[in-house]
Coordinates of C-alpha atoms in Angstrom, one line a residue:
M1 CA 182.3 -50.9 113.2
I2 CA 180.5 -47.8 111.7
L3 CA 182.3 -44.6 111.0
A4 CA 180.1 -41.7 111.7
I5 CA 180.8 -38.2 110.3
E6 CA 179.1 -34.9 111.7
S7 CA 179.3 -31.4 110.2
S8 CA 176.2 -29.9 110.6
C9 CA 177.2 -26.7 112.1
D10 CA 180.8 -25.6 113.2
D11 CA 182.3 -28.8 114.5
S12 CA 184.1 -31.3 112.2
S13 CA 183.9 -34.4 114.1
V14 CA 184.6 -38.3 113.3
A15 CA 183.7 -41.3 115.6
I16 CA 183.9 -45.2 115.1
M17 CA 181.7 -47.4 117.3
K18 CA 181.3 -51.1 117.5
A19 CA 177.9 -52.3 116.4
S20 CA 177.7 -55.0 118.6
D21 CA 178.3 -53.4 122.0
F22 CA 178.3 -49.9 121.4
S23 CA 182.1 -49.3 122.4
L24 CA 183.6 -46.2 121.1
I25 CA 186.6 -47.1 118.9
H26 CA 187.9 -43.7 117.7
Y27 CA 186.8 -40.0 118.3
E28 CA 188.1 -36.9 117.3
K29 CA 186.3 -33.6 117.0
I30 CA 187.8 -30.2 115.8
S31 CA 185.9 -27.2 117.1
Q32 CA 185.8 -23.8 115.0
E33 CA 184.7 -21.8 117.8
E34 CA 187.7 -19.8 117.6
E35 CA 187.6 -18.7 114.3
H36 CA 184.2 -17.9 114.6
A37 CA 184.3 -15.9 117.8
K38 CA 186.2 -13.0 116.0
Y39 CA 182.7 -12.4 114.3
G40 CA 180.5 -12.9 117.3
G41 CA 178.5 -16.1 116.0
V42 CA 178.8 -18.7 113.1
V43 CA 179.7 -17.6 109.5
P44 CA 178.3 -20.0 107.1
E45 CA 180.9 -19.7 104.3
L46 CA 183.7 -20.1 107.0
A47 CA 182.4 -23.1 108.6
A48 CA 182.2 -24.9 105.1
R49 CA 185.7 -23.8 104.2
L50 CA 186.8 -25.2 107.5
H51 CA 185.1 -28.3 107.4
T52 CA 186.5 -28.9 103.9
A53 CA 189.9 -28.6 105.1
A54 CA 189.8 -30.5 108.3
L55 CA 187.3 -33.7 107.5
P56 CA 190.0 -35.3 105.3
E57 CA 192.6 -34.9 107.9
V58 CA 190.3 -36.4 110.5
I59 CA 189.1 -39.2 108.6
L60 CA 192.8 -39.9 107.5
R61 CA 193.6 -40.3 111.1
A62 CA 191.3 -43.3 111.6
K63 CA 192.5 -45.1 108.7
E64 CA 194.0 -47.9 110.8
H65 CA 190.1 -49.0 111.4
F66 CA 189.0 -49.1 107.8
K67 CA 189.4 -52.6 107.1
A68 CA 186.9 -53.4 110.1
L69 CA 184.4 -51.0 108.8
K70 CA 181.0 -52.1 107.9
A71 CA 179.1 -49.0 107.1
I72 CA 179.5 -45.1 106.8
A73 CA 177.2 -43.0 108.5
V74 CA 176.8 -39.0 108.1
T75 CA 174.4 -36.4 109.2
N76 CA 172.4 -35.2 106.2
E77 CA 169.6 -33.2 108.1
P78 CA 168.8 -30.7 109.6
G79 CA 171.8 -28.2 109.7
L80 CA 173.6 -25.3 107.5
S81 CA 173.3 -26.6 103.9
V82 CA 177.1 -25.4 103.5
S83 CA 178.2 -27.3 106.3
L84 CA 176.3 -30.5 105.8
L85 CA 177.6 -30.7 102.2
P86 CA 181.5 -31.3 103.2
G87 CA 180.4 -34.1 105.4
I88 CA 178.1 -35.9 102.9
V89 CA 180.8 -35.5 100.2
A90 CA 183.4 -37.3 102.5
A91 CA 180.8 -40.0 103.2
K92 CA 180.0 -40.6 99.6
A93 CA 183.5 -40.8 98.8
L94 CA 184.1 -43.4 101.7
S95 CA 181.5 -45.4 100.9
T96 CA 182.4 -45.8 97.4
A97 CA 186.2 -46.3 97.9
L98 CA 185.8 -48.9 100.7
N99 CA 182.3 -50.5 98.9
L100 CA 180.5 -49.7 102.2
P101 CA 176.7 -48.9 102.5
L102 CA 175.3 -45.5 103.7
I103 CA 173.5 -44.4 106.8
S104 CA 171.8 -41.1 106.7
V105 CA 171.3 -39.7 110.7
N106 CA 168.9 -37.0 111.6
H107 CA 171.2 -34.5 113.7
L108 CA 168.3 -34.2 116.2
V109 CA 168.0 -37.9 116.2
G110 CA 171.6 -38.0 117.4
H111 CA 170.9 -35.8 120.1
I112 CA 168.4 -38.2 121.6
Y113 CA 170.4 -41.0 121.1
S114 CA 173.4 -39.1 123.2
L115 CA 171.4 -40.4 126.2
F116 CA 171.7 -43.9 125.1
L117 CA 175.4 -43.8 123.9
E118 CA 176.6 -47.1 125.9
G119 CA 173.5 -49.2 125.8
P120 CA 169.9 -49.7 124.0
I121 CA 167.5 -46.9 124.0
K122 CA 164.8 -46.7 126.7
L123 CA 161.3 -46.0 125.7
P124 CA 158.7 -44.4 126.1
L125 CA 160.6 -41.1 126.9
G126 CA 159.9 -37.3 127.1
V127 CA 162.8 -35.1 125.7
L128 CA 163.6 -31.6 126.1
L129 CA 166.3 -30.6 123.1
V130 CA 167.9 -27.3 123.8
S131 CA 170.6 -26.3 121.5
G132 CA 171.8 -23.2 119.7
G133 CA 169.2 -23.8 116.7
H134 CA 166.4 -25.6 118.5
T135 CA 164.3 -25.7 121.3
M136 CA 161.4 -28.3 121.8
I137 CA 159.7 -30.8 123.8
L138 CA 159.2 -34.4 122.4
G139 CA 157.3 -37.5 123.3
I140 CA 158.5 -40.5 121.9
S141 CA 156.2 -43.5 122.2
E142 CA 157.2 -47.0 123.0
N143 CA 157.6 -48.0 119.5
G144 CA 159.8 -45.1 118.7
V145 CA 157.7 -42.4 117.1
I146 CA 158.3 -38.9 117.7
S147 CA 155.6 -36.3 118.5
V148 CA 156.6 -32.5 119.0
L149 CA 154.6 -31.3 121.6
G150 CA 156.0 -27.9 121.8
A151 CA 158.7 -25.5 120.2
T152 CA 160.0 -22.1 120.1
S153 CA 158.1 -19.5 117.9
D154 CA 161.3 -17.3 117.5
D155 CA 164.7 -17.5 119.1
S156 CA 166.1 -20.9 120.6
F157 CA 167.3 -21.0 124.2
G158 CA 171.0 -21.4 123.1
E159 CA 170.6 -18.6 120.5
S160 CA 168.9 -16.1 123.0
F161 CA 172.2 -16.8 125.2
D162 CA 174.3 -16.1 122.1
K163 CA 172.6 -13.0 121.4
S164 CA 172.3 -11.5 125.0
A165 CA 176.1 -12.2 125.5
K166 CA 177.0 -10.4 122.3
M167 CA 174.8 -7.3 123.5
L168 CA 176.9 -7.3 126.8
G169 CA 179.9 -7.4 124.8
L170 CA 180.8 -10.8 125.7
G171 CA 182.5 -13.6 123.6
Y172 CA 181.1 -16.5 121.7
P173 CA 179.8 -18.9 122.1
G174 CA 177.6 -17.0 124.6
G175 CA 176.4 -20.0 126.8
P176 CA 179.5 -20.3 129.0
Q177 CA 179.9 -16.6 128.9
I178 CA 176.7 -15.8 130.2
Q179 CA 176.8 -18.7 133.0
N180 CA 180.1 -17.4 134.1
L181 CA 179.3 -13.8 134.3
A182 CA 175.9 -14.5 136.1
L183 CA 177.7 -16.1 138.9
K184 CA 179.1 -12.6 139.9
G185 CA 175.7 -10.9 139.5
D186 CA 172.1 -10.6 141.2
D187 CA 169.7 -12.5 139.5
R188 CA 166.9 -10.5 141.1
A189 CA 168.4 -6.8 140.0
Y190 CA 166.4 -6.6 137.0
D191 CA 162.6 -7.5 137.0
F192 CA 162.6 -9.2 133.4
S193 CA 159.0 -10.5 132.8
L194 CA 158.7 -14.2 131.9
P195 CA 157.6 -15.0 128.4
L196 CA 154.1 -16.5 127.8
K197 CA 153.4 -16.2 131.6
G198 CA 149.7 -17.3 132.1
T199 CA 149.3 -18.8 128.8
K200 CA 148.1 -22.4 127.9
R201 CA 150.2 -22.4 124.8
L202 CA 153.0 -25.2 124.7
E203 CA 155.6 -23.1 123.1
Y204 CA 158.6 -21.1 123.7
S205 CA 159.6 -17.5 122.8
F206 CA 162.8 -15.7 123.6
S207 CA 162.6 -12.7 121.5
G208 CA 160.7 -10.7 124.2
L209 CA 163.1 -11.3 126.8
K210 CA 166.1 -10.9 124.6
N211 CA 164.7 -7.3 123.7
Q212 CA 164.3 -6.7 127.6
V213 CA 168.2 -7.5 127.8
R214 CA 168.6 -5.0 125.0
L215 CA 167.0 -2.3 126.7
A216 CA 169.0 -2.9 129.7
C217 CA 171.9 -2.6 127.9
L218 CA 170.8 0.5 126.2
E219 CA 170.3 1.9 129.6
L220 CA 173.7 0.6 130.7
E221 CA 175.3 2.3 127.9
N222 CA 173.5 5.6 128.5
S223 CA 174.8 5.4 132.3
R224 CA 178.3 4.8 130.9
I225 CA 178.3 7.9 128.7
S226 CA 176.9 10.2 131.3
Y227 CA 179.8 9.1 133.7
S228 CA 182.5 9.8 130.9
V229 CA 181.3 13.4 130.7
I230 CA 181.6 14.1 134.1
P231 CA 184.6 16.0 134.9
R232 CA 187.1 14.1 137.2
L233 CA 188.5 16.1 139.8
D234 CA 192.1 14.4 139.4
R235 CA 192.2 15.6 135.9
G236 CA 191.5 19.3 137.2
I237 CA 194.2 18.7 140.0
S238 CA 196.5 17.1 137.3
S239 CA 196.0 19.9 134.7
E240 CA 196.8 22.3 137.6
N241 CA 199.9 20.5 138.8
S242 CA 201.3 20.6 135.1
R243 CA 201.2 24.2 135.1
I244 CA 202.7 24.4 138.6
S245 CA 205.3 22.0 137.2
N246 CA 206.8 24.7 135.0
K247 CA 208.0 26.3 138.2
N248 CA 208.5 23.3 140.4
S249 CA 209.8 20.4 138.6
R250 CA 210.0 18.6 142.1
I251 CA 206.2 18.9 142.7
S252 CA 205.3 17.6 139.2
S253 CA 207.4 14.6 139.5
E254 CA 205.6 13.7 142.6
N255 CA 202.2 14.3 141.1
S256 CA 203.1 12.1 138.1
K257 CA 203.8 9.1 140.4
I258 CA 200.4 9.9 142.1
S259 CA 198.7 9.8 138.9
S260 CA 200.3 6.6 137.8
E261 CA 199.3 4.8 141.0
N262 CA 195.4 6.1 140.6
S263 CA 195.5 4.9 137.0
R264 CA 196.0 1.2 138.2
I265 CA 192.8 1.7 140.6
P266 CA 189.6 0.6 138.8
S267 CA 187.1 3.6 139.1
K268 CA 184.1 3.5 141.3
N269 CA 181.8 3.8 138.1
S270 CA 183.8 1.2 136.4
R271 CA 183.0 -1.2 139.1
I272 CA 179.5 -0.1 139.2
L273 CA 179.1 -0.6 135.5
S274 CA 180.8 -4.2 135.8
Q275 CA 178.3 -5.3 138.5
Q276 CA 175.4 -4.0 136.3
K277 CA 176.5 -6.1 133.2
A278 CA 176.9 -9.2 135.8
N279 CA 173.3 -8.4 136.9
I280 CA 171.7 -8.4 133.4
A281 CA 173.4 -11.8 132.7
A282 CA 172.3 -13.3 136.0
S283 CA 168.6 -11.9 135.7
F284 CA 168.4 -12.9 131.9
E285 CA 169.7 -16.6 132.8
R286 CA 167.3 -17.0 135.6
V287 CA 164.3 -15.9 133.5
A288 CA 165.1 -17.9 130.4
C289 CA 165.5 -21.1 132.7
L290 CA 162.5 -20.1 134.3
H291 CA 160.5 -20.2 130.8
I292 CA 161.8 -23.5 130.0
I293 CA 160.7 -25.0 133.5
D294 CA 157.1 -23.1 133.2
R295 CA 156.5 -24.4 129.8
L296 CA 157.6 -27.9 130.8
K297 CA 155.1 -27.9 133.8
L298 CA 152.4 -27.5 131.2
A299 CA 153.8 -30.7 129.2
F300 CA 154.2 -32.7 132.5
S301 CA 150.5 -32.1 133.6
S302 CA 149.1 -33.7 130.4
Q303 CA 152.0 -36.3 129.7
R304 CA 153.1 -39.0 132.3
W305 CA 156.5 -39.9 131.6
A306 CA 159.0 -42.5 134.0
R307 CA 161.8 -41.0 132.1
F308 CA 162.7 -37.6 130.8
G309 CA 165.8 -36.8 128.9
V310 CA 167.6 -33.5 128.0
V311 CA 169.9 -33.1 125.3
G312 CA 171.8 -30.4 123.2
G313 CA 174.6 -28.0 123.6
A314 CA 172.6 -25.6 125.9
S315 CA 171.6 -28.5 128.3
A316 CA 175.1 -28.0 129.7
N317 CA 173.8 -24.9 131.8
L318 CA 174.1 -25.6 135.2
R319 CA 171.3 -23.4 136.3
L320 CA 168.8 -25.2 134.0
R321 CA 170.3 -28.7 135.3
G322 CA 169.6 -27.7 138.6
M323 CA 165.9 -26.5 138.2
L324 CA 165.3 -29.7 135.7
E325 CA 166.2 -31.8 138.7
N326 CA 163.9 -30.6 141.0
L327 CA 160.9 -30.4 138.5
C328 CA 161.5 -34.3 137.5
A329 CA 161.8 -35.1 141.4
S330 CA 158.4 -33.4 142.0
Y331 CA 156.7 -35.5 138.9
D332 CA 158.8 -38.9 140.7
C333 CA 160.4 -39.0 137.0
E334 CA 164.0 -40.2 136.3
L335 CA 166.0 -37.6 134.7
L336 CA 168.5 -38.4 132.1
F337 CA 171.5 -36.3 130.7
A338 CA 173.7 -36.7 128.1
P339 CA 177.2 -36.7 129.4
L340 CA 178.8 -33.2 129.4
E341 CA 181.2 -34.0 126.6
Y342 CA 178.6 -35.3 124.3
C343 CA 176.3 -32.7 124.8
S344 CA 177.3 -30.4 121.9
D345 CA 177.5 -31.6 118.3
N346 CA 179.5 -34.6 117.9
A347 CA 179.9 -37.6 115.6
V348 CA 179.5 -40.3 118.8
M349 CA 175.9 -39.5 119.0
I350 CA 175.6 -40.1 114.9
A351 CA 177.5 -43.4 115.3
R352 CA 175.2 -44.5 118.2
A353 CA 172.0 -43.5 116.3
A354 CA 173.6 -45.2 113.0
V355 CA 174.1 -48.3 114.9
T356 CA 170.4 -48.8 115.3
K357 CA 169.9 -48.0 111.8
Y358 CA 172.5 -50.6 110.9
H359 CA 170.9 -53.5 112.8
N360 CA 167.8 -52.4 111.1
K361 CA 169.5 -52.8 107.8
D362 CA 168.2 -49.2 107.1
F363 CA 170.6 -48.1 104.4
C364 CA 170.0 -45.2 102.1
G365 CA 170.7 -45.6 98.2
S366 CA 170.9 -42.1 97.2
L367 CA 172.2 -39.7 100.1
E368 CA 170.3 -36.4 100.0
M369 CA 170.7 -33.2 102.1
H370 CA 167.7 -31.9 104.0
P371 CA 169.0 -28.6 105.8
R372 CA 165.4 -28.1 107.1
S373 CA 163.5 -31.3 108.3
S374 CA 160.7 -32.2 111.2
L375 CA 160.9 -34.6 113.6
E376 CA 157.2 -35.3 113.8
N377 CA 156.1 -38.8 113.3
L378 CA 159.7 -39.5 112.6
K379 CA 160.5 -43.4 113.9
I380 CA 163.9 -43.6 115.5
I381 CA 163.9 -47.5 116.3

């Protein structure tokens, strides 16, 4: 059995997997979303402190399996340096205490293995990786060598959702927030332009679309201010009734009841502004997903994949999943998704990637941290 640790961003996670048949023996994950939501995004220093506090407790709860362990695996690249460090320190401590070899795992390779948690990896394979920090199209050859066919030149798909949600005054993480609000909106209400439309460059760019959302939000804010300075008729009436009430307490009391009832009814302007926010969310989500598909069509025009996998936390978006299903069906290509519960960062995918390295006796003598790393020409089998 292999114990794996994942702490590359804001999730503290430990998993134990059998190397013989990929069966999951133990799994626990502690999310930091609630703590980071107060600040509208991940705060690296806070993430580091939370990892340092959580990992020893999570590891200790797996203690009953320690005697059966054959290796310790840990994410060492890429990720936030202050988040990677607590996981690496914990892995080294376990390795020394239990006299077990160490296995280093690339976090992004872990995402690829999330497609094959219960069995051998199937190659060749095309992969779309969409997460909070990465957006890229990968080609993996039959012998397991990765080629990066295209990547984002600025924001990632998931990052654009987080930032757009923040501009709309929604919570963190932005993906689920945008998706839920978009269900109430008109996705054609805002004619956001499709990034890189008509170009033949196999890359992504979400900064322009994000700016269009920003301008729409500014326009909406200006509308809200305009509404707020328009004198409301009921305020004038209330003021007049207040003066009359000095002479007639019965009329004042009745008007107070009416005013109280009216305050419970959302104003028409408030409803309009809420609907416009939903329209912005829906229009953004539609164009962001279309951008993913538009660039993938370029990739499919030059590649012939029998299988195409989609991984990363942002792959949980339902609109994107529907569009990908249609795309792969049109190219007669089998579409693979990681299970929803393992789309986001988790130690199970790290354990699965480590199993392959364990069978290859690919252990590391010295475990080094690489916050930035490349997948180009990396061999994963």
